[in-house]
Amino acid sequence: MAELALNATSTPQQARRLIRDGHWQQHTSGLAAGHAQANLVILPEAQADDFLRFCQANPKPCPVLDVTAPGDPYPRSLGDDIDLRYDLPTYRVYRDGKLSEERHDITDLWRDDFVAFSIGCSFSFEEALIAEGLEVRHISERRNVPMYRTNIPLIGSRLFGGEMVVSMRPFTAAQAIRAIQITSDMPRVHGAPIHLGDPAQIGISDLQQPDFGDSPVIHQGEIPVFWACGVTPQLALENAALPLVITHSPGHMLITDIPNHRFKFG
Amino acid sequence: MAELALNATSTPQQARRLIRDGHWQQHTSGLAAGHAQANLVILPEAQADDFLRFCQANPKPCPVLDVTAPGDPYPRSLGDDIDLRYDLPTYRVYRDGKLSEERHDITDLWRDDFVAFSIGCSFSFEEALIAEGLEVRHISERRNVPMYRTNIPLIGSRLFGGEMVVSMRPFTAAQAIRAIQITSDMPRVHGAPIHLGDPAQIGISDLQQPDFGDSPVIHQGEIPVFWACGVTPQLALENAALPLVITHSPGHMLITDIPNHRFKFG
């Protein structure tokens, strides 16, 4: 093959084909622009129903885009030819709540009781913000988004619970109002912010010390704006210490066929 | 007539009939709940086209709901039987930019070159905020909304210009986000806020010293949220010092037949 590089102009089908064939094992950030990427969580059916209830009760941090039938590796609502056993660049396997291994293919781990959750990702709304002319600071600074544990309680289920994790993007007041408008129209990819302004009000003691990601670059006069973050369900899963959970590796997402603008309609 | 009182349960038609007959010359706040009230500006045609351009260029402070044809006292899009010559409780007549008199009827001043502007009013979005469970502080405190001159420049026309006047309502961060969502859907009654947080960023030096209305009651942890205000065009008119302008008297609005929820669709 002459050319094995992927970029923003690749189609989702092209991207998944190279990933599937083992030619792309890097981050998916910026690939197949305009198409939704998704977080992946795979659980045995024994815990999956409880996880689905947990997600439904906490839709802002855990916006479920697709749930497969037990044993079915195909998230049929997200594309015609997606196979969750090998269409992501890198997977993480957790055993008893601990990271056990990273893999590029989980075919030989697949079980006929596995249920796969595809969960909306902030990449979609960040693309919408940029399309409206807003600067998303961590992207222009080529850093990872800063993420923070908060004191905002989740609605617990039998197995899952804890507090919300948020991501933060700084904006001027006028930009923050516009960002609220834009993301309010995208409830399936975290929707509107859950807080803005004083970080202490949601239990964040130092904005410069995020719990995940890189420290923020905030300009004079900007307000921190906080969105519910997809790391929330990952932490809830780790805390539940289940026998076996498989997820995507951070940044190594599922590339779907869904145009991001479709989320503007809920 | 046995009963000449109006209240929230009065219909717009009942309210206008008593006003027309001279039996109600008070404020209209809280009357005919669920129906839009409007600011009124009447100008000779010689200045009216320029004022319309000014409003169109500055739709957040000057959201035009209806403009009559010259000489026509009927704002036909706002109700079937409205006559702007006597359907408001109190009018103000300005001559050469100065308040000349207050009247309850302007029939004998009416001219066949008069053009009447009905301009959206914050009563409509405040009702929507309250309906969603948000506390609008100045209403629960039975005060007038605090209003401030800002340094936000308007887009000037030949005769009109200046800076925006804003009204302020305090909310917690989560309430502010919800208020932005609700009012974003109501662009014909001032729409989304234009600022939140630090008042100095828009040229307000002391929140406790509003330029119009009453001083605010702000609770610990609340953020001031600022909306474009209908006082903006009134100030622009005063500054233009035109030979003759007629407006409603503050708080003595036009009660229309338009249900407030209709503004949710633009």
Coordinates of C-alpha atoms in Angstrom, one line a residue:
Chain A
M1 CA 0.0 0.0 0.0
A2 CA 1.5 3.3 -1.0
E3 CA -0.2 5.6 1.5
L4 CA -1.2 4.6 5.0
A5 CA -1.7 8.0 6.5
L6 CA -5.1 9.3 7.8
N7 CA -6.1 12.9 8.3
A8 CA -9.0 15.2 8.5
T9 CA -10.1 14.6 5.0
S10 CA -10.2 10.8 5.4
T11 CA -13.7 9.3 5.3
P12 CA -14.8 7.3 8.4
Q13 CA -14.7 4.1 6.2
Q14 CA -11.1 4.8 5.1
A15 CA -10.1 5.4 8.7
R16 CA -11.7 2.3 10.0
R17 CA -10.2 0.1 7.2
L18 CA -6.6 1.2 8.0
I19 CA -7.2 0.8 11.7
R20 CA -8.8 -2.6 11.2
D21 CA -5.8 -3.8 9.1
G22 CA -3.4 -2.7 11.8
H23 CA -1.9 0.2 9.9
W24 CA -3.1 3.0 12.3
Q25 CA -2.6 2.6 16.1
Q26 CA -2.4 6.2 17.0
H27 CA -4.8 8.8 18.4
T28 CA -7.9 9.5 16.3
S29 CA -8.1 13.2 17.2
G30 CA -8.7 15.3 14.0
L31 CA -9.3 12.3 11.7
A32 CA -12.4 12.1 9.4
A33 CA -13.4 15.7 10.3
G34 CA -17.1 16.3 10.6
H35 CA -17.9 12.8 11.9
A36 CA -18.7 11.9 15.5
Q37 CA -16.2 9.9 17.5
A38 CA -17.3 7.9 20.5
N39 CA -16.0 6.5 23.7
L40 CA -16.3 2.7 24.0
V41 CA -17.3 0.6 27.1
I42 CA -17.7 -3.2 26.8
L43 CA -19.2 -5.1 29.7
P44 CA -20.7 -8.6 30.3
E45 CA -24.4 -8.6 30.2
A46 CA -24.5 -9.3 34.0
Q47 CA -23.4 -5.7 34.6
A48 CA -24.5 -4.0 31.4
D49 CA -28.1 -3.4 32.3
D50 CA -27.0 -1.7 35.5
F51 CA -24.5 0.4 33.6
L52 CA -27.2 1.4 31.1
R53 CA -29.5 2.6 33.9
F54 CA -26.5 4.5 35.3
C55 CA -25.9 6.2 32.0
Q56 CA -29.6 7.0 31.5
A57 CA -29.8 8.6 34.9
N58 CA -26.7 10.7 34.2
P59 CA -27.0 11.7 30.6
K60 CA -24.8 14.8 30.7
P61 CA -21.6 12.9 31.5
C62 CA -22.8 9.6 30.0
P63 CA -24.7 10.3 26.8
V64 CA -25.3 6.9 25.2
L65 CA -25.2 6.9 21.4
D66 CA -25.6 3.1 20.9
V67 CA -25.9 -0.1 22.9
T68 CA -25.4 -3.4 21.2
A69 CA -27.4 -6.5 21.8
P70 CA -25.5 -9.1 23.9
G71 CA -22.8 -10.8 21.8
D72 CA -23.3 -8.4 18.9
P73 CA -20.1 -6.4 18.0
Y74 CA -21.9 -4.2 15.5
P75 CA -23.1 -0.7 16.7
R76 CA -25.7 -0.6 13.9
S77 CA -26.9 2.9 14.5
L78 CA -23.4 4.4 14.0
G79 CA -22.4 2.9 10.7
D80 CA -22.9 0.0 8.3
D81 CA -19.6 -1.8 8.6
I82 CA -18.3 -1.1 12.1
D83 CA -17.0 -4.1 14.1
L84 CA -16.1 -3.1 17.7
R85 CA -13.7 -6.1 17.9
Y86 CA -11.0 -4.4 15.8
D87 CA -12.2 -1.0 14.5
L88 CA -10.6 1.1 17.3
P89 CA -6.8 1.7 17.2
T90 CA -6.2 0.7 20.8
Y91 CA -8.2 -0.9 23.6
R92 CA -7.7 -1.2 27.3
V93 CA -8.6 -4.3 29.2
Y94 CA -9.4 -3.9 32.9
R95 CA -9.6 -7.0 35.2
D96 CA -10.9 -6.5 38.8
G97 CA -10.9 -2.8 38.3
K98 CA -7.2 -2.6 37.3
L99 CA -5.7 -1.9 33.9
S100 CA -4.5 -5.3 32.7
E101 CA -3.3 -4.7 29.1
E102 CA -3.6 -2.6 26.0
R103 CA -4.5 -4.3 22.7
H104 CA -5.1 -3.3 19.1
D105 CA -7.7 -6.1 18.6
I106 CA -10.0 -7.8 21.1
T107 CA -11.4 -10.6 18.8
D108 CA -10.0 -13.4 20.9
L109 CA -11.4 -11.8 24.1
W110 CA -14.9 -11.4 22.6
R111 CA -17.8 -13.2 24.4
D112 CA -21.3 -13.8 23.4
D113 CA -22.5 -12.0 26.5
F114 CA -20.6 -8.7 25.8
V115 CA -22.6 -5.6 25.5
A116 CA -20.9 -2.5 23.9
F117 CA -21.8 1.1 24.8
S118 CA -20.8 3.9 22.4
I119 CA -20.8 7.2 24.4
G120 CA -20.8 10.7 22.9
C121 CA -17.5 12.6 23.0
S122 CA -16.6 16.3 23.3
F123 CA -14.8 16.2 20.0
S124 CA -18.2 16.7 18.4
F125 CA -19.1 19.9 20.2
E126 CA -15.6 21.3 20.0
E127 CA -15.8 21.0 16.2
A128 CA -19.2 22.9 16.4
L129 CA -17.6 25.6 18.6
I130 CA -14.7 26.1 16.2
A131 CA -17.1 26.1 13.2
E132 CA -18.8 29.1 14.8
G133 CA -15.6 31.0 15.1
L134 CA -14.8 30.3 18.8
E135 CA -11.3 29.5 19.9
V136 CA -11.0 26.2 21.8
R137 CA -7.9 27.1 23.8
H138 CA -6.5 23.6 24.4
I139 CA -6.7 22.8 20.7
S140 CA -5.1 26.0 19.6
E141 CA -2.4 25.4 22.3
R142 CA -2.0 21.8 21.2
R143 CA -2.6 20.6 24.7
N144 CA -5.0 18.0 26.2
V145 CA -8.2 19.4 27.7
P146 CA -8.0 20.0 31.4
M147 CA -10.3 17.7 33.4
Y148 CA -11.3 17.9 37.1
R149 CA -13.0 15.8 39.7
T150 CA -15.9 17.7 41.2
N151 CA -18.2 17.4 44.2
I152 CA -21.3 17.1 41.9
P153 CA -22.9 13.8 42.9
L154 CA -24.0 11.4 40.2
I155 CA -27.3 9.5 40.5
G156 CA -26.1 6.1 41.6
S157 CA -27.1 2.7 40.4
R158 CA -26.6 -0.7 42.0
L159 CA -22.9 -0.9 40.9
F160 CA -22.0 2.6 39.8
G161 CA -21.8 6.0 41.3
G162 CA -19.5 8.7 42.5
E163 CA -19.0 12.3 41.4
M164 CA -19.0 14.0 38.1
V165 CA -15.7 14.7 36.2
V166 CA -15.8 17.9 34.1
S167 CA -13.7 19.3 31.3
M168 CA -12.9 23.1 31.2
R169 CA -12.6 25.6 28.3
P170 CA -12.0 29.3 29.0
F171 CA -14.0 31.9 27.1
T172 CA -14.9 35.6 27.4
A173 CA -18.4 36.2 28.7
A174 CA -19.9 36.8 25.2
Q175 CA -18.1 33.7 23.9
A176 CA -19.4 31.6 26.9
I177 CA -23.0 32.7 26.1
R178 CA -22.5 31.6 22.5
A179 CA -20.9 28.3 23.6
I180 CA -23.8 27.6 25.8
Q181 CA -26.2 28.2 22.9
I182 CA -24.2 25.9 20.6
T183 CA -23.8 23.0 23.0
S184 CA -27.3 23.2 24.3
D185 CA -28.4 22.0 20.9
M186 CA -26.1 19.0 21.2
P187 CA -27.5 17.0 24.2
R188 CA -26.1 13.7 22.9
V189 CA -22.5 14.9 23.1
H190 CA -22.6 16.3 26.7
G191 CA -24.9 19.3 25.9
A192 CA -24.8 22.6 27.7
P193 CA -22.1 23.3 30.4
I194 CA -22.9 22.4 33.9
H195 CA -21.1 25.3 35.5
L196 CA -19.2 28.5 34.8
G197 CA -17.2 30.9 36.9
D198 CA -16.0 30.1 40.4
P199 CA -14.4 26.6 40.4
A200 CA -14.7 26.3 44.2
Q201 CA -18.5 26.1 43.9
I202 CA -18.1 22.6 42.3
G203 CA -15.3 21.5 44.5
I204 CA -12.3 22.4 42.3
S205 CA -9.6 23.9 44.5
D206 CA -7.0 24.8 41.9
L207 CA -7.7 25.3 38.2
Q208 CA -4.0 25.0 37.4
Q209 CA -3.9 21.5 38.8
P210 CA -6.3 19.4 36.8
D211 CA -6.9 15.8 37.8
F212 CA -6.5 14.7 34.1
G213 CA -5.1 16.3 31.0
D214 CA -2.9 19.4 30.8
S215 CA -3.1 22.6 32.9
P216 CA -5.1 25.3 31.2
V217 CA -4.1 28.5 29.5
I218 CA -6.6 31.2 30.7
H219 CA -6.3 34.8 29.4
Q220 CA -7.1 37.9 31.4
G221 CA -10.9 38.5 31.6
E222 CA -11.9 35.0 30.6
I223 CA -14.3 32.8 32.5
P224 CA -13.8 29.0 33.0
V225 CA -16.7 27.1 31.5
F226 CA -17.2 23.5 32.6
W227 CA -18.8 20.6 30.7
A228 CA -19.7 17.1 31.9
C229 CA -16.9 14.8 30.8
G230 CA -16.8 11.3 29.4
V231 CA -14.1 10.4 31.9
T232 CA -17.0 10.3 34.4
P233 CA -18.2 6.8 33.4
Q234 CA -14.7 5.5 33.1
L235 CA -14.0 6.5 36.7
A236 CA -17.3 4.9 37.8
L237 CA -16.3 1.7 36.1
E238 CA -12.8 1.7 37.7
N239 CA -14.4 2.3 41.1
A240 CA -16.8 -0.6 40.6
A241 CA -13.9 -3.0 40.2
L242 CA -15.7 -5.4 37.9
P243 CA -14.1 -8.7 36.8
L244 CA -13.8 -7.6 33.2
V245 CA -14.3 -4.3 31.4
I246 CA -12.9 -3.3 28.0
T247 CA -12.7 0.4 26.9
H248 CA -11.0 2.4 24.2
S249 CA -7.6 3.7 25.1
P250 CA -7.8 7.5 25.9
G251 CA -7.9 9.4 22.6
H252 CA -8.1 6.2 20.5
M253 CA -11.8 6.5 19.8
L254 CA -14.4 4.8 17.6
I255 CA -14.8 6.8 14.4
T256 CA -18.5 6.7 13.4
D257 CA -20.4 7.5 10.2
I258 CA -22.6 10.1 12.0
P259 CA -22.1 13.7 10.9
N260 CA -21.5 15.9 13.9
H261 CA -24.2 18.3 12.8
R262 CA -26.8 15.5 13.2
F263 CA -26.4 16.0 17.0
K264 CA -27.9 19.5 16.6
F265 CA -31.2 17.8 16.4
G266 CA -30.8 15.8 19.7
Chain B
M1 CA -69.9 48.9 36.0
A2 CA -69.5 46.7 39.0
E3 CA -65.8 45.7 38.6
L4 CA -63.1 47.8 37.1
A5 CA -60.1 45.9 38.4
L6 CA -57.7 44.1 36.1
N7 CA -55.3 41.3 37.1
A8 CA -53.3 38.4 35.8
T9 CA -56.4 36.5 34.8
S10 CA -57.8 39.4 32.7
T11 CA -57.8 38.8 28.9
P12 CA -55.9 41.3 26.8
Q13 CA -59.2 42.4 25.3
Q14 CA -60.7 43.1 28.8
A15 CA -57.6 45.0 29.8
R16 CA -57.5 47.2 26.8
R17 CA -61.3 47.9 27.0
L18 CA -60.9 49.3 30.6
I19 CA -57.8 51.2 29.6
R20 CA -59.5 52.6 26.6
D21 CA -62.5 53.7 28.7
G22 CA -60.2 55.5 31.1
H23 CA -60.8 53.1 34.0
W24 CA -57.2 51.9 34.3
Q25 CA -54.3 54.3 34.3
Q26 CA -51.8 52.3 36.3
H27 CA -48.9 50.1 35.5
T28 CA -49.6 47.0 33.4
S29 CA -47.1 44.7 35.0
G30 CA -48.7 41.4 35.8
L31 CA -51.9 42.0 33.8
A32 CA -53.2 39.5 31.3
A33 CA -50.6 36.9 32.2
G34 CA -49.2 34.9 29.3
H35 CA -49.5 37.7 26.8
A36 CA -46.7 39.9 25.4
Q37 CA -46.5 43.5 26.4
A38 CA -44.7 46.0 24.3
N39 CA -42.8 49.3 24.4
L40 CA -44.3 51.9 22.2
V41 CA -42.5 54.6 20.1
I42 CA -44.4 56.9 17.8
L43 CA -42.5 59.1 15.3
P44 CA -43.3 61.2 12.3
E45 CA -42.5 59.4 9.1
A46 CA -39.6 61.8 8.4
Q47 CA -37.6 60.2 11.2
A48 CA -39.3 56.8 11.3
D49 CA -37.4 55.1 8.5
D50 CA -34.1 56.0 10.1
F51 CA -35.4 54.7 13.5
L52 CA -36.4 51.4 11.8
R53 CA -32.9 51.0 10.3
F54 CA -31.5 51.7 13.8
C55 CA -33.7 49.1 15.4
Q56 CA -32.9 46.5 12.7
A57 CA -29.2 47.1 13.2
N58 CA -29.5 46.7 16.9
P59 CA -32.0 43.9 17.3
K60 CA -31.0 42.8 20.9
P61 CA -31.9 46.1 22.6
C62 CA -34.5 47.1 19.9
P63 CA -36.5 44.0 18.9
V64 CA -39.3 45.4 16.7
L65 CA -42.5 43.4 16.9
D66 CA -44.7 45.7 14.7
V67 CA -44.4 48.8 12.6
T68 CA -47.5 50.6 11.5
A69 CA -48.1 52.2 8.1
P70 CA -47.9 56.0 8.3
G71 CA -51.1 57.4 9.8
D72 CA -52.3 54.0 10.8
P73 CA -52.9 53.6 14.6
Y74 CA -53.5 49.9 14.4
P75 CA -50.6 47.4 15.0
R76 CA -52.4 44.7 13.0
S77 CA -49.9 41.9 13.8
L78 CA -50.4 42.2 17.6
G79 CA -54.2 42.0 17.9
D80 CA -57.5 42.6 16.0
D81 CA -58.8 45.6 17.9
I82 CA -55.8 47.6 19.2
D83 CA -55.8 51.3 18.7
L84 CA -52.6 52.9 19.7
R85 CA -54.2 56.3 20.3
Y86 CA -55.9 55.2 23.5
D87 CA -55.1 51.6 24.3
L88 CA -52.2 52.3 26.6
P89 CA -52.8 53.6 30.2
T90 CA -50.3 56.5 30.0
Y91 CA -48.2 58.1 27.2
R92 CA -45.3 60.5 27.3
V93 CA -44.9 63.3 24.8
Y94 CA -41.4 64.6 24.1
R95 CA -40.8 67.8 22.3
D96 CA -37.3 68.8 21.2
G97 CA -36.0 65.9 23.2
K98 CA -37.6 66.9 26.5
L99 CA -40.5 65.4 28.3
S100 CA -43.4 67.8 27.6
E101 CA -46.4 66.0 29.1
E102 CA -48.0 62.8 30.2
R103 CA -51.4 61.9 28.8
H104 CA -53.8 59.0 28.9
D105 CA -55.0 59.5 25.3
I106 CA -53.2 60.9 22.3
T107 CA -56.1 61.0 19.9
D108 CA -56.0 64.8 19.4
L109 CA -52.2 64.7 18.8
W110 CA -52.4 62.0 16.2
R111 CA -51.1 62.8 12.7
D112 CA -51.4 61.1 9.4
D113 CA -47.6 60.8 9.1
F114 CA -47.2 59.1 12.5
V115 CA -45.5 55.7 12.4
A116 CA -45.8 53.5 15.6
F117 CA -43.2 51.0 16.7
S118 CA -44.1 48.2 19.1
I119 CA -40.9 46.9 20.6
G120 CA -40.4 43.6 22.6
C121 CA -40.2 43.8 26.4
S122 CA -38.4 41.8 29.0
F123 CA -41.7 40.9 30.7
S124 CA -42.1 38.1 28.2
F125 CA -38.8 36.4 28.9
E126 CA -39.2 36.9 32.7
E127 CA -42.4 35.1 32.6
A128 CA -40.7 32.2 30.7
L129 CA -37.9 32.1 33.3
I130 CA -40.4 32.0 36.2
A131 CA -42.4 29.3 34.3
E132 CA -39.1 27.2 34.3
G133 CA -38.8 27.5 38.0
L134 CA -36.1 30.3 38.1
E135 CA -36.4 33.1 40.6
V136 CA -36.4 36.5 39.0
R137 CA -35.0 38.4 42.0
H138 CA -36.4 41.9 41.4
I139 CA -39.8 40.4 41.0
S140 CA -39.7 38.3 44.2
E141 CA -38.3 41.4 46.0
R142 CA -41.0 43.6 44.5
R143 CA -38.4 46.0 43.1
N144 CA -37.8 47.5 39.7
V145 CA -35.2 45.7 37.6
P146 CA -31.8 47.4 37.8
M147 CA -30.6 48.9 34.5
Y148 CA -27.2 50.3 33.6
R149 CA -25.6 52.4 30.9
T150 CA -22.7 50.4 29.3
N151 CA -19.7 51.1 27.0
I152 CA -21.1 48.7 24.4
P153 CA -21.5 50.8 21.2
L154 CA -24.6 50.6 19.2
I155 CA -24.6 50.5 15.4
G156 CA -25.5 54.1 14.6
S157 CA -27.9 55.4 12.0
R158 CA -28.3 58.9 10.7
L159 CA -30.2 60.2 13.7
F160 CA -29.7 57.6 16.4
G161 CA -26.7 56.0 18.2
G162 CA -25.0 55.8 21.6
E163 CA -24.3 52.9 23.9
M164 CA -26.4 50.0 25.0
V165 CA -28.4 50.0 28.2
V166 CA -28.7 46.6 30.0
S167 CA -30.9 45.1 32.6
M168 CA -29.4 42.7 35.2
R169 CA -30.7 39.6 37.0
P170 CA -28.6 37.6 39.4
F171 CA -28.4 33.8 39.2
T172 CA -26.3 30.9 40.3
A173 CA -24.1 29.5 37.5
A174 CA -26.4 26.6 36.8
Q175 CA -29.5 28.9 36.7
A176 CA -27.6 31.4 34.5
I177 CA -26.9 28.6 32.0
R178 CA -30.6 27.6 32.0
A179 CA -31.6 31.3 31.7
I180 CA -29.3 31.6 28.6
Q181 CA -31.0 28.6 27.1
I182 CA -34.5 29.9 27.7
T183 CA -33.9 33.4 26.5
S184 CA -31.9 32.3 23.4
D185 CA -35.1 30.9 22.1
M186 CA -36.8 34.3 22.4
P187 CA -34.9 36.6 20.1
R188 CA -37.9 38.9 19.6
V189 CA -37.9 39.9 23.3
H190 CA -34.2 40.7 23.7
G191 CA -33.0 37.1 23.3
A192 CA -29.9 35.7 25.1
P193 CA -27.9 37.8 27.6
I194 CA -25.1 40.0 26.2
H195 CA -22.8 39.6 29.2
L196 CA -22.3 37.8 32.5
G197 CA -19.9 38.1 35.3
D198 CA -17.5 41.1 35.7
P199 CA -19.6 44.3 35.3
A200 CA -16.4 46.4 34.7
Q201 CA -15.9 44.6 31.3
I202 CA -18.9 46.4 29.9
G203 CA -18.2 49.7 31.6
I204 CA -20.4 49.3 34.8
S205 CA -18.4 50.6 37.7
D206 CA -20.8 49.9 40.6
L207 CA -23.5 47.2 40.4
Q208 CA -25.2 48.7 43.5
Q209 CA -25.6 52.1 41.7
P210 CA -27.9 51.4 38.6
D211 CA -28.6 54.2 36.3
F212 CA -32.3 53.3 36.2
G213 CA -34.5 51.1 38.4
D214 CA -33.7 49.9 41.8
S215 CA -30.4 48.6 43.3
P216 CA -30.1 44.8 43.0
V217 CA -30.3 42.1 45.7
I218 CA -27.5 39.7 44.9
H219 CA -26.9 36.6 47.0
Q220 CA -23.6 35.0 47.9
G221 CA -22.2 32.9 45.0
E222 CA -24.5 34.4 42.4
I223 CA -23.4 35.8 39.0
P224 CA -24.9 39.0 37.5
V225 CA -26.4 38.3 34.1
F226 CA -27.0 41.2 31.7
W227 CA -29.6 41.5 29.0
A228 CA -30.0 44.2 26.3
C229 CA -32.7 46.5 27.6
G230 CA -35.6 48.4 25.9
V231 CA -34.4 51.6 27.6
T232 CA -31.7 51.7 24.9
P233 CA -33.9 53.0 22.1
Q234 CA -35.6 55.5 24.6
L235 CA -32.2 57.0 25.4
A236 CA -31.3 57.1 21.7
L237 CA -34.5 59.0 21.0
E238 CA -33.9 61.5 23.9
N239 CA -30.4 62.1 22.6
A240 CA -31.6 62.7 19.1
A241 CA -33.8 65.6 20.4
L242 CA -36.4 65.2 17.7
P243 CA -39.2 67.8 17.5
L244 CA -41.9 65.3 18.5
V245 CA -41.8 61.7 19.9
I246 CA -44.5 59.9 21.8
T247 CA -43.8 56.8 23.9
H248 CA -45.5 54.8 26.6
S249 CA -44.9 55.9 30.1
P250 CA -42.4 53.5 31.8
G251 CA -44.3 50.3 32.9
H252 CA -47.5 51.5 31.2
M253 CA -47.2 49.1 28.3
L254 CA -49.2 48.0 25.3
I255 CA -50.9 44.7 26.2
T256 CA -51.0 42.6 23.0
D257 CA -52.9 39.4 22.0
I258 CA -49.6 37.6 21.4
P259 CA -49.0 34.6 23.7
N260 CA -45.5 34.9 25.2
H261 CA -44.8 31.3 24.2
R262 CA -45.1 32.3 20.5
F263 CA -41.7 34.1 20.9
K264 CA -40.1 30.7 21.4
F265 CA -40.3 30.3 17.7
G266 CA -38.6 33.5 16.9

